[in-house]
Short mmCIF file of C-alpha atoms in Angstrom, two decimals:
data_model
loop_
_atom_site.label_atom_id
_atom_site.label_comp_id
_atom_site.label_asym_id
_atom_site.label_seq_id
_atom_site.Cartn_x
_atom_site.Cartn_y
_atom_site.Cartn_z
CA MET K 27 41.65 -70.64 -7.15
CA THR K 28 39.89 -67.30 -7.47
CA VAL K 29 40.98 -64.61 -5.06
CA THR K 30 37.88 -62.87 -3.73
CA PRO K 31 37.73 -60.21 -1.00
CA ALA K 32 36.38 -62.90 1.32
CA SER K 33 39.29 -65.29 0.58
CA LEU K 34 42.15 -62.82 1.01
CA THR K 35 44.39 -63.53 3.98
CA PRO K 36 44.56 -60.90 6.74
CA HIS K 37 48.29 -60.52 6.03
CA GLN K 38 47.59 -59.76 2.36
CA VAL K 39 45.07 -57.09 3.31
CA ARG K 40 47.43 -55.50 5.84
CA GLN K 41 50.31 -55.53 3.33
CA ALA K 42 48.12 -53.90 0.71
CA CYS K 43 47.13 -51.20 3.23
CA ARG K 44 50.77 -50.70 4.19
CA GLU K 45 51.83 -50.38 0.53
CA ASP K 46 48.88 -48.10 -0.18
CA SER K 47 47.50 -50.47 -2.82
CA TRP K 48 44.24 -51.25 -0.98
CA THR K 49 41.19 -49.98 -2.86
CA PHE K 50 38.10 -51.60 -1.32
CA PRO K 51 35.44 -49.21 0.02
CA SER K 52 35.34 -50.96 3.43
CA THR K 53 36.53 -54.11 5.19
CA ALA K 54 32.96 -55.49 5.50
CA GLY K 55 32.94 -58.98 3.96
CA ILE K 56 36.76 -59.08 3.75
CA CYS K 57 38.69 -62.13 5.03
CA ASP K 58 35.78 -64.36 5.90
CA GLY K 59 35.98 -65.69 9.45
CA TYR K 60 38.76 -63.40 10.70
CA VAL K 61 38.31 -60.88 13.50
CA GLN K 62 38.45 -57.18 12.64
CA ALA K 63 39.32 -54.53 15.21
CA ASN K 64 38.32 -50.97 16.02
CA LEU K 65 41.36 -48.80 16.86
CA VAL K 66 41.92 -46.08 19.44
CA ILE K 67 45.38 -44.50 19.76
CA LEU K 68 46.09 -42.25 22.75
CA PRO K 69 48.94 -40.58 24.66
CA SER K 70 50.14 -42.97 27.38
CA LYS K 71 48.90 -40.80 30.23
CA TYR K 72 45.33 -41.69 29.27
CA ALA K 73 46.01 -45.41 28.77
CA GLN K 74 45.02 -46.58 32.26
CA ASP K 75 41.74 -44.64 32.16
CA PHE K 76 40.98 -46.14 28.74
CA ARG K 77 41.88 -49.65 29.93
CA ASN K 78 39.55 -49.15 32.91
CA LEU K 79 36.79 -47.84 30.64
CA CYS K 80 36.98 -51.08 28.65
CA ALA K 81 37.23 -53.27 31.78
CA ARG K 82 34.17 -51.58 33.29
CA ASN K 83 32.10 -51.59 30.08
CA PRO K 84 33.12 -54.79 28.28
CA VAL K 85 29.90 -55.21 26.27
CA PRO K 86 30.28 -52.02 24.20
CA CYS K 87 34.09 -51.80 24.71
CA PRO K 88 35.54 -55.32 24.33
CA LEU K 89 39.30 -54.78 24.56
CA LEU K 90 41.15 -57.41 22.49
CA GLY K 91 44.65 -56.11 23.18
CA GLU K 92 46.99 -53.14 23.17
CA THR K 93 50.43 -52.13 22.02
CA LYS K 94 53.33 -51.31 24.28
CA VAL K 95 53.97 -47.59 24.78
CA GLY K 96 55.70 -46.21 21.67
CA ASP K 97 55.86 -49.63 19.96
CA PRO K 98 53.45 -49.73 16.97
CA THR K 99 53.61 -53.55 16.75
CA ILE K 100 50.37 -55.42 17.40
CA PRO K 101 50.78 -58.30 19.91
CA ALA K 102 51.71 -61.41 17.88
CA ARG K 103 48.87 -63.44 19.38
CA LEU K 104 46.48 -61.10 17.50
CA ALA K 105 48.40 -60.46 14.27
CA ARG K 106 51.94 -61.19 13.06
CA ASP K 107 54.06 -58.54 11.35
CA CYS K 108 51.40 -55.93 11.94
CA ASP K 109 52.02 -52.20 12.31
CA ILE K 110 49.13 -50.25 13.81
CA ARG K 111 50.28 -47.06 12.04
CA THR K 112 49.91 -48.36 8.48
CA ASP K 113 48.00 -51.65 8.32
CA ALA K 114 44.40 -50.44 8.59
CA PRO K 115 42.91 -49.02 5.36
CA LEU K 116 41.96 -45.58 6.63
CA TYR K 117 42.51 -43.56 9.80
CA ARG K 118 40.92 -40.58 11.46
CA VAL K 119 42.83 -37.94 13.41
CA TYR K 120 41.08 -35.97 16.15
CA ARG K 121 42.11 -33.02 18.30
CA GLY K 122 40.00 -31.48 21.08
CA GLY K 123 37.27 -34.01 20.24
CA LYS K 124 37.03 -32.78 16.63
CA LEU K 125 37.91 -34.66 13.45
CA VAL K 126 40.81 -32.82 11.83
CA GLU K 127 41.96 -35.25 9.12
CA GLU K 128 41.30 -38.60 7.44
CA LYS K 129 44.41 -40.32 6.08
CA LYS K 130 45.92 -43.63 4.98
CA ASP K 131 48.56 -43.90 7.69
CA ILE K 132 49.39 -42.24 10.99
CA MET K 133 53.20 -42.38 10.67
CA SER K 134 53.47 -38.69 11.56
CA GLU K 135 50.91 -38.85 14.42
CA TRP K 136 52.36 -41.89 16.25
CA THR K 137 54.97 -40.92 18.87
CA ASP K 138 57.23 -42.61 21.42
CA ASP K 139 54.42 -41.95 23.89
CA SER K 140 51.50 -43.45 21.91
CA VAL K 141 49.50 -46.51 22.96
CA GLY K 142 47.18 -48.31 20.54
CA PHE K 143 44.08 -50.23 21.64
CA LEU K 144 42.23 -52.90 19.63
CA ILE K 145 38.52 -53.33 20.28
CA GLY K 146 36.29 -56.15 19.05
CA CYS K 147 33.69 -55.60 16.34
CA SER K 148 30.30 -57.03 15.47
CA PHE K 149 31.43 -58.54 12.15
CA SER K 150 32.37 -61.65 14.19
CA PHE K 151 28.86 -62.40 15.44
CA GLU K 152 27.26 -61.38 12.15
CA ALA K 153 28.94 -64.35 10.49
CA ALA K 154 27.16 -66.56 13.04
CA LEU K 155 23.82 -64.88 12.29
CA ILE K 156 24.34 -65.42 8.56
CA GLY K 157 25.30 -69.04 9.24
CA GLY K 158 22.00 -69.43 11.15
CA GLY K 159 19.99 -68.07 8.22
CA LEU K 160 19.34 -64.77 10.03
CA VAL K 161 21.12 -62.39 7.63
CA PRO K 162 21.40 -58.91 9.17
CA ARG K 163 19.24 -56.44 7.28
CA GLN K 164 22.05 -53.99 6.48
CA ILE K 165 24.00 -56.79 4.77
CA GLU K 166 20.90 -57.84 2.79
CA ILE K 167 20.41 -54.26 1.56
CA GLY K 168 24.12 -53.48 1.16
CA ARG K 169 24.48 -50.70 3.71
CA ASN K 170 26.37 -49.88 6.90
CA VAL K 171 24.72 -50.97 10.15
CA PRO K 172 22.53 -48.30 11.81
CA MET K 173 23.81 -47.11 15.20
CA TYR K 174 22.20 -45.10 17.98
CA ALA K 175 23.43 -43.06 20.93
CA THR K 176 21.51 -44.28 24.00
CA LYS K 177 20.73 -42.76 27.38
CA VAL K 178 22.40 -45.71 29.13
CA PRO K 179 25.36 -44.24 31.05
CA LEU K 180 28.74 -45.97 30.82
CA ALA K 181 30.50 -46.78 34.07
CA PRO K 182 32.96 -43.87 33.94
CA ALA K 183 36.72 -44.36 34.22
CA GLY K 184 38.79 -41.31 35.12
CA ARG K 185 38.69 -38.91 32.18
CA PHE K 186 36.30 -41.07 30.20
CA GLY K 187 32.52 -41.39 30.52
CA GLY K 188 29.50 -40.80 28.33
CA HIS K 189 26.85 -43.18 27.06
CA MET K 190 26.57 -46.51 25.30
CA VAL K 191 26.22 -46.62 21.52
CA VAL K 192 24.28 -49.57 20.09
CA SER K 193 23.93 -51.14 16.66
CA MET K 194 20.50 -52.29 15.46
CA ARG K 195 19.35 -55.25 13.37
CA PRO K 196 15.61 -55.94 12.93
CA TYR K 197 14.16 -59.45 13.42
CA PRO K 198 10.73 -61.03 13.92
CA PRO K 199 9.95 -61.47 17.64
CA ASP K 200 9.89 -65.25 17.33
CA ALA K 201 13.49 -65.26 16.05
CA ILE K 202 14.89 -63.32 19.01
CA GLU K 203 15.74 -66.32 21.19
CA GLN K 204 17.69 -67.84 18.28
CA VAL K 205 19.40 -64.50 17.62
CA ARG K 206 20.37 -64.34 21.31
CA ASP K 207 21.66 -67.93 21.30
CA LEU K 208 23.72 -67.44 18.12
CA THR K 209 25.44 -64.25 19.32
CA ARG K 210 25.82 -65.12 23.03
CA PRO K 211 29.11 -67.03 22.62
CA PHE K 212 30.85 -63.96 21.13
CA ILE K 213 31.63 -62.66 24.59
CA ALA K 214 34.70 -60.73 23.37
CA THR K 215 32.84 -59.09 20.48
CA HIS K 216 29.68 -57.66 22.09
CA GLY K 217 27.91 -61.02 22.68
CA GLU K 218 24.13 -61.28 22.86
CA PRO K 219 21.83 -58.27 22.34
CA ILE K 220 21.33 -55.86 25.23
CA ALA K 221 17.70 -54.98 24.42
CA TRP K 222 14.95 -55.52 21.83
CA GLY K 223 11.44 -54.49 20.90
CA ALA K 224 9.53 -51.33 21.79
CA GLU K 225 10.25 -51.83 25.49
CA GLY K 226 13.96 -52.21 24.82
CA ALA K 227 14.01 -49.12 22.60
CA ALA K 228 12.30 -47.12 25.37
CA ALA K 229 14.80 -48.36 27.98
CA LEU K 230 17.66 -47.22 25.75
CA GLY K 231 15.94 -43.91 24.91
CA ILE K 232 15.72 -44.66 21.18
CA ASN K 233 12.72 -43.39 19.22
CA ASP K 234 13.04 -44.61 15.64
CA PRO K 235 10.40 -47.33 15.05
CA THR K 236 11.12 -47.51 11.31
CA GLY K 237 14.93 -47.69 11.58
CA GLN K 238 15.22 -44.81 9.12
CA ASN K 239 16.86 -42.29 11.44
CA PRO K 240 19.96 -43.69 13.14
CA ASP K 241 22.52 -41.39 14.80
CA PHE K 242 25.43 -43.07 12.95
CA GLY K 243 25.78 -45.44 10.02
CA ASP K 244 23.07 -45.89 7.40
CA PRO K 245 19.24 -45.95 7.61
CA SER K 246 17.81 -49.47 7.79
CA GLU K 247 14.34 -50.98 7.27
CA ILE K 248 12.30 -52.38 10.15
CA ARG K 249 9.60 -54.24 8.20
CA GLU K 250 6.10 -55.16 9.31
CA GLY K 251 6.17 -57.89 11.93
CA GLU K 252 9.76 -57.10 12.94
CA VAL K 253 11.19 -55.41 16.02
CA PRO K 254 14.57 -53.71 16.50
CA VAL K 255 17.27 -55.73 18.26
CA TYR K 256 20.15 -53.77 19.82
CA TRP K 257 23.76 -54.79 20.51
CA GLY K 258 26.58 -52.95 22.28
CA CYS K 259 28.67 -51.19 19.62
CA GLY K 260 32.42 -50.63 19.29
CA VAL K 261 31.83 -46.99 18.35
CA THR K 262 31.16 -46.45 22.07
CA PRO K 263 34.79 -46.13 23.23
CA GLN K 264 35.71 -43.82 20.33
CA LEU K 265 32.77 -41.56 21.13
CA SER K 266 33.65 -41.61 24.82
CA VAL K 267 37.20 -40.50 24.03
CA MET K 268 35.98 -37.80 21.63
CA ASP K 269 33.48 -36.54 24.24
CA SER K 270 36.30 -36.07 26.72
CA LYS K 271 37.78 -33.44 24.36
CA LEU K 272 41.41 -34.28 25.10
CA PRO K 273 43.63 -31.47 23.83
CA GLU K 274 46.18 -33.91 22.35
CA ILE K 275 45.99 -35.74 19.03
CA ILE K 276 43.93 -38.94 19.20
CA CYS K 277 43.68 -41.39 16.29
CA GLY K 278 41.23 -44.10 15.34
CA HIS K 279 40.35 -46.14 12.28
CA SER K 280 37.81 -44.63 9.92
CA PRO K 281 34.39 -46.32 10.44
CA GLY K 282 34.11 -49.44 8.28
CA HIS K 283 37.87 -49.47 7.60
CA MET K 284 38.98 -51.86 10.31
CA LEU K 285 42.28 -53.56 11.08
CA VAL K 286 42.01 -57.23 10.02
CA LEU K 287 43.63 -59.59 12.57
CA ASP K 288 45.00 -63.12 12.27
CA ILE K 289 42.67 -64.54 14.93
CA ARG K 290 39.43 -66.11 13.82
CA ASP K 291 35.87 -65.53 14.98
CA GLU K 292 35.89 -68.83 16.88
CA ASP K 293 38.92 -67.60 18.87
CA VAL K 294 36.82 -64.86 20.47
CA CYS K 295 33.98 -67.26 21.34
CA ALA K 296 33.39 -68.50 24.86
CA MET T 15 46.94 -58.65 72.66
CA THR T 16 43.22 -57.86 72.72
CA VAL T 17 41.07 -59.76 70.25
CA THR T 18 38.63 -57.32 68.68
CA PRO T 19 36.17 -58.04 65.81
CA ALA T 20 38.54 -56.13 63.55
CA SER T 21 41.58 -58.23 64.56
CA LEU T 22 40.00 -61.67 64.20
CA THR T 23 41.47 -63.77 61.41
CA PRO T 24 39.15 -64.75 58.54
CA HIS T 25 39.73 -68.40 59.45
CA GLN T 26 38.61 -67.77 63.05
CA VAL T 27 35.42 -66.12 61.80
CA ARG T 28 34.67 -68.94 59.36
CA GLN T 29 35.32 -71.60 62.02
CA ALA T 30 32.99 -69.80 64.44
CA CYS T 31 30.30 -69.70 61.73
CA ARG T 32 30.85 -73.38 60.98
CA GLU T 33 30.60 -74.32 64.67
CA ASP T 34 27.56 -72.07 65.09
CA SER T 35 29.31 -69.97 67.74
CA TRP T 36 29.31 -66.72 65.76
CA THR T 37 27.16 -64.05 67.40
CA PHE T 38 27.99 -60.70 65.76
CA PRO T 39 25.05 -58.86 64.13
CA SER T 40 26.91 -58.43 60.82
CA THR T 41 30.37 -58.79 59.26
CA ALA T 42 30.77 -55.00 58.80
CA GLY T 43 34.01 -53.98 60.51
CA ILE T 44 35.12 -57.60 60.96
CA CYS T 45 38.65 -58.70 59.95
CA ASP T 46 40.05 -55.33 58.99
CA GLY T 47 41.63 -55.33 55.53
CA TYR T 48 40.25 -58.68 54.35
CA VAL T 49 37.88 -59.05 51.41
CA GLN T 50 34.31 -60.14 52.10
CA ALA T 51 32.16 -61.82 49.47
CA ASN T 52 28.51 -61.85 48.43
CA LEU T 53 27.29 -65.41 47.69
CA VAL T 54 24.99 -66.81 45.00
CA ILE T 55 24.42 -70.58 44.81
CA LEU T 56 22.64 -72.01 41.77
CA PRO T 57 21.91 -75.29 39.97
CA SER T 58 24.70 -75.91 37.44
CA LYS T 59 22.44 -75.45 34.41
CA TYR T 60 22.29 -71.72 35.19
CA ALA T 61 26.01 -71.35 35.92
CA GLN T 62 27.09 -70.23 32.44
CA ASP T 63 24.34 -67.61 32.24
CA PHE T 64 25.35 -66.30 35.67
CA ARG T 65 29.05 -66.27 34.71
CA ASN T 66 28.12 -64.31 31.57
CA LEU T 67 25.98 -61.90 33.61
CA CYS T 68 29.03 -61.12 35.75
CA ALA T 69 31.40 -60.91 32.75
CA ARG T 70 29.04 -58.50 30.98
CA ASN T 71 28.31 -56.36 34.06
CA PRO T 72 31.55 -56.38 36.06
CA VAL T 73 30.97 -53.08 37.89
CA PRO T 74 27.87 -54.21 39.83
CA CYS T 75 28.71 -57.96 39.54
CA PRO T 76 32.47 -58.39 40.17
CA LEU T 77 32.97 -62.16 40.15
CA LEU T 78 35.87 -63.13 42.46
CA GLY T 79 35.58 -66.87 41.92
CA GLU T 80 33.35 -69.93 41.92
CA THR T 81 33.24 -73.47 43.24
CA LYS T 82 33.37 -76.59 41.13
CA VAL T 83 30.00 -78.23 40.48
CA GLY T 84 28.94 -80.11 43.62
CA ASP T 85 32.16 -79.28 45.51
CA PRO T 86 31.44 -76.79 48.34
CA THR T 87 35.13 -75.90 48.75
CA ILE T 88 36.10 -72.30 48.00
CA PRO T 89 39.14 -72.04 45.66
CA ALA T 90 42.24 -72.00 47.90
CA ARG T 91 43.54 -68.79 46.31
CA LEU T 92 40.53 -67.03 47.93
CA ALA T 93 40.22 -68.91 51.24
CA ARG T 94 41.81 -72.06 52.70
CA ASP T 95 39.73 -74.74 54.39
CA CYS T 96 36.53 -72.91 53.52
CA ASP T 97 33.12 -74.55 53.02
CA ILE T 98 30.57 -72.36 51.25
CA ARG T 99 27.71 -74.25 52.97
CA THR T 100 28.63 -73.37 56.54
CA ASP T 101 31.28 -70.64 56.74
CA ALA T 102 29.16 -67.52 56.19
CA PRO T 103 27.20 -66.32 59.25
CA LEU T 104 23.72 -66.40 57.77
CA TYR T 105 22.13 -67.62 54.52
CA ARG T 106 18.93 -66.99 52.65
CA VAL T 107 17.03 -69.62 50.68
CA TYR T 108 14.83 -68.61 47.77
CA ARG T 109 12.40 -70.48 45.55
CA GLY T 110 10.53 -69.00 42.58
CA GLY T 111 12.18 -65.66 43.35
CA LYS T 112 10.71 -65.58 46.88
CA LEU T 113 12.56 -65.80 50.20
CA VAL T 114 11.47 -69.01 51.91
CA GLU T 115 13.94 -69.32 54.78
CA GLU T 116 16.89 -67.70 56.58
CA LYS T 117 19.28 -70.16 58.22
CA LYS T 118 22.80 -70.66 59.56
CA ASP T 119 23.94 -73.25 57.03
CA ILE T 120 22.77 -74.66 53.71
CA MET T 121 23.91 -78.26 54.24
CA SER T 122 20.50 -79.57 53.21
CA GLU T 123 20.13 -77.18 50.21
CA TRP T 124 23.55 -77.84 48.62
CA THR T 125 23.49 -80.73 46.12
CA ASP T 126 25.88 -82.55 43.80
CA ASP T 127 24.63 -80.14 41.13
CA SER T 128 25.16 -76.85 43.00
CA VAL T 129 27.65 -74.14 41.98
CA GLY T 130 28.61 -71.31 44.32
CA PHE T 131 29.69 -67.85 43.14
CA LEU T 132 31.64 -65.27 45.16
CA ILE T 133 31.10 -61.61 44.30
CA GLY T 134 33.13 -58.63 45.51
CA CYS T 135 31.73 -56.16 48.04
CA SER T 136 32.16 -52.46 48.78
CA PHE T 137 33.71 -53.00 52.22
CA SER T 138 37.07 -53.16 50.39
CA PHE T 139 36.94 -49.65 48.95
CA GLU T 140 35.32 -48.22 52.10
CA ALA T 141 38.53 -48.96 53.98
CA ALA T 142 40.34 -46.77 51.43
CA LEU T 143 37.77 -43.97 51.90
CA ILE T 144 38.21 -44.15 55.68
CA GLY T 145 41.99 -44.14 55.21
CA GLY T 146 41.61 -40.96 53.15
CA GLY T 147 39.58 -39.26 55.87
CA LEU T 148 36.34 -39.60 53.87
CA VAL T 149 34.38 -41.85 56.26
CA PRO T 150 31.21 -43.13 54.57
CA ARG T 151 28.14 -41.62 56.23
CA GLN T 152 26.50 -44.96 57.08
CA ILE T 153 29.60 -45.99 59.04
CA GLU T 154 29.65 -42.65 60.85
CA ILE T 155 26.01 -43.09 61.91
CA GLY T 156 26.22 -46.86 62.48
CA ARG T 157 23.80 -48.07 59.84
CA ASN T 158 23.70 -50.26 56.73
CA VAL T 159 24.52 -48.51 53.44
CA PRO T 160 21.46 -47.20 51.52
CA MET T 161 20.86 -48.91 48.18
CA TYR T 162 18.68 -48.04 45.21
CA ALA T 163 17.23 -49.93 42.26
CA THR T 164 18.07 -47.88 39.14
CA LYS T 165 16.61 -47.69 35.65
CA VAL T 166 19.99 -48.59 34.13
CA PRO T 167 19.50 -51.91 32.33
CA LEU T 168 22.05 -54.69 32.86
CA ALA T 169 23.51 -56.31 29.76
CA PRO T 170 21.36 -59.45 29.89
CA ALA T 171 22.84 -62.96 29.86
CA GLY T 172 20.51 -65.82 28.96
CA ARG T 173 17.99 -66.22 31.77
CA PHE T 174 19.31 -63.23 33.70
CA GLY T 175 18.64 -59.54 33.16
CA GLY T 176 17.14 -56.69 35.15
CA HIS T 177 18.63 -53.44 36.35
CA MET T 178 21.64 -52.19 38.25
CA VAL T 179 21.42 -51.65 42.00
CA VAL T 180 23.67 -48.92 43.44
CA SER T 181 24.86 -48.00 46.92
CA MET T 182 24.98 -44.34 47.95
CA ARG T 183 27.39 -42.33 50.12
CA PRO T 184 27.02 -38.53 50.35
CA TYR T 185 30.04 -36.22 49.93
CA PRO T 186 30.66 -32.52 49.29
CA PRO T 187 31.10 -31.80 45.57
CA ASP T 188 34.70 -30.70 46.04
CA ALA T 189 35.60 -34.12 47.54
CA ILE T 190 34.29 -36.12 44.58
CA GLU T 191 37.53 -36.23 42.59
CA GLN T 192 39.35 -37.55 45.69
CA VAL T 193 36.55 -40.07 46.28
CA ARG T 194 36.87 -41.21 42.67
CA ASP T 195 40.67 -41.47 42.92
CA LEU T 196 40.55 -43.44 46.20
CA THR T 197 38.04 -46.02 44.97
CA ARG T 198 39.20 -46.32 41.33
CA PRO T 199 41.89 -48.96 42.02
CA PHE T 200 39.31 -51.39 43.47
CA ILE T 201 38.49 -52.65 40.02
CA ALA T 202 37.37 -56.09 41.33
CA THR T 203 35.13 -54.59 44.01
CA HIS T 204 32.99 -52.00 42.16
CA GLY T 205 35.78 -49.44 41.61
CA GLU T 206 35.05 -45.75 41.22
CA PRO T 207 31.49 -44.32 41.45
CA ILE T 208 29.21 -44.61 38.44
CA ALA T 209 27.35 -41.32 38.97
CA TRP T 210 26.99 -38.42 41.41
CA GLY T 211 24.99 -35.27 42.07
CA ALA T 212 21.51 -34.34 40.93
CA GLU T 213 22.39 -35.07 37.30
CA GLY T 214 23.71 -38.52 38.23
CA ALA T 215 20.61 -39.29 40.29
CA ALA T 216 18.41 -38.32 37.34
CA ALA T 217 20.43 -40.50 34.93
CA LEU T 218 19.96 -43.46 37.29
CA GLY T 219 16.27 -42.67 37.86
CA ILE T 220 16.71 -42.08 41.61
CA ASN T 221 14.57 -39.44 43.32
CA ASP T 222 15.61 -39.25 46.97
CA PRO T 223 17.47 -35.96 47.52
CA THR T 224 17.62 -36.42 51.31
CA GLY T 225 18.82 -40.04 51.27
CA GLN T 226 15.98 -40.98 53.62
CA ASN T 227 14.13 -43.35 51.28
CA PRO T 228 16.40 -46.05 49.86
CA ASP T 229 14.99 -49.20 48.25
CA PHE T 230 17.26 -51.47 50.32
CA GLY T 231 19.47 -51.03 53.39
CA ASP T 232 19.01 -48.16 55.86
CA PRO T 233 18.06 -44.49 55.42
CA SER T 234 21.07 -42.17 55.32
CA GLU T 235 21.57 -38.40 55.69
CA ILE T 236 22.54 -36.19 52.76
CA ARG T 237 23.50 -33.01 54.62
CA GLU T 238 23.52 -29.42 53.37
CA GLY T 239 26.31 -28.88 50.86
CA GLU T 240 26.57 -32.60 50.04
CA VAL T 241 25.51 -34.57 46.98
CA PRO T 242 24.81 -38.29 46.62
CA VAL T 243 27.59 -40.43 45.12
CA TYR T 244 26.57 -43.80 43.64
CA TRP T 245 28.56 -47.02 43.23
CA GLY T 246 27.65 -50.30 41.55
CA CYS T 247 26.35 -52.67 44.25
CA GLY T 248 26.80 -56.43 44.78
CA VAL T 249 23.09 -56.81 45.52
CA THR T 250 22.62 -56.47 41.74
CA PRO T 251 23.34 -60.12 40.79
CA GLN T 252 21.20 -61.49 43.64
CA LEU T 253 18.29 -59.31 42.56
CA SER T 254 18.80 -60.31 38.93
CA VAL T 255 18.63 -63.99 39.87
CA MET T 256 15.56 -63.44 42.07
CA ASP T 257 13.84 -61.50 39.27
CA SER T 258 14.31 -64.46 36.93
CA LYS T 259 12.02 -66.49 39.24
CA LEU T 260 13.84 -69.77 38.78
CA PRO T 261 11.66 -72.63 40.05
CA GLU T 262 14.59 -74.34 41.79
CA ILE T 263 16.11 -73.52 45.19
CA ILE T 264 18.64 -70.67 45.04
CA CYS T 265 20.75 -69.63 48.03
CA GLY T 266 22.65 -66.49 48.97
CA HIS T 267 24.17 -64.96 52.07
CA SER T 268 21.89 -62.81 54.19
CA PRO T 269 22.64 -59.11 53.54
CA GLY T 270 25.43 -57.89 55.82
CA HIS T 271 26.41 -61.45 56.73
CA MET T 272 29.20 -61.99 54.22
CA LEU T 273 31.75 -64.74 53.71
CA VAL T 274 35.14 -63.44 54.93
CA LEU T 275 37.99 -64.46 52.60
CA ASP T 276 41.76 -64.83 53.15
CA ILE T 277 42.66 -62.32 50.43
CA ARG T 278 43.22 -58.72 51.41
CA ASP T 279 41.78 -55.51 50.00
CA GLU T 280 45.08 -54.72 48.27
CA ASP T 281 44.85 -58.06 46.41
CA VAL T 282 41.74 -56.86 44.56
CA CYS T 283 43.34 -53.53 43.62
CA ALA T 284 44.60 -52.79 40.13
#
């Protein structure tokens, strides 16, 4: 049996990250069929506001689970023998809303007062799109997905507010109902698109008809006869936390370097 | 002991509705401390889309519970001995997105294929505002709350989409943090406000600085030194369903004539 990135087990990936022997440029395409999580790590006094932010905005902020205060162990139902401080490939450290460091573990940032949150990611529904023959453009061209800040306000929660971030994948208009049907069941990982086409772009306040000028991620290609299709994006809660400019240290994963869980895509389907 | 509208038990109110002896002009101020529910009754083939609409938009569409298909009994954890067809004071019947009738029961509209949904209402958090000395203006002046259609898109779910509807209560700017704190715990009944002030109104696409021209409900009064404060509103899911122009018969309660449940406001608090 050949070991490929897609056939690694989540535990193998996490162990490699923990032992600092992980060398892949991102977790895209790693551990086929397993859920990957966005991370946000906060002082406990902000935990209830963050929990409320996710509860009030589940489409862009699908909360999969959280650690206990000061305990870096991921709940076993999500991943066994998993330490949130070391088991993702790359972390980012923020202070006052500004990136101060990117590093391979957050052993020295995690405290007895830290709480870690795990948020669903679009890799889960992308597998369903690929399975349906509707390969997302950014996978076809080997790039990161393009993301946009929208003018759609989040339902605020205490300290946290801001606007929804969306990811974009172009499709022909006559494929949109199939795209909606394929992604709808992934209710815990953004689900069906929130908007599409020129009208959808206008409602979100996005003006990039070619897909070449996203706010985050890589430029894409909206080809002739295609329209942009937008999904809620897990960058939303990170951006909301950064926008709140908390004076304390906040950590997250580095974009594209997600924590790979033991649960499978079908486990987060309705 | 004097029986007042506020001291009636929910069961007494429901029995009076069922026996057609209920004569109050609305359920506002009835059964102090008990949760009241918005109703939406649909053919079962739309139930999953409606469930998803609520799951994806919990702030304006807080789903408290639902009936089994064809069984008009409300789940006992919400109300005992409660028939969704008869126990609200007044119902509305829609077809093709248009109101066709207002009536005191929906015995002839309910079928073996019907599903009833119960959605939280702002009466719960208004009790907390009153308790905090921040009496909502529409209660002070004896009117229905003013409501506005916004330009904020809902996260669509299958057949259902549209925009968020909000309710508005004016407060002085220096009371807003207390207003937010008082209503935040009511996570299952709209929770804290989604926007406030001139900036909030602009983000929602509302242009009514005096509060005299709402889209639904009654005109209010935004007095000098006050700003509008906006909450997600339970009219949202009804309007979303109406906008989808389903050809079948759809029922709801008549605005202000809610189903009174056995659970108390504190039961829907975080």
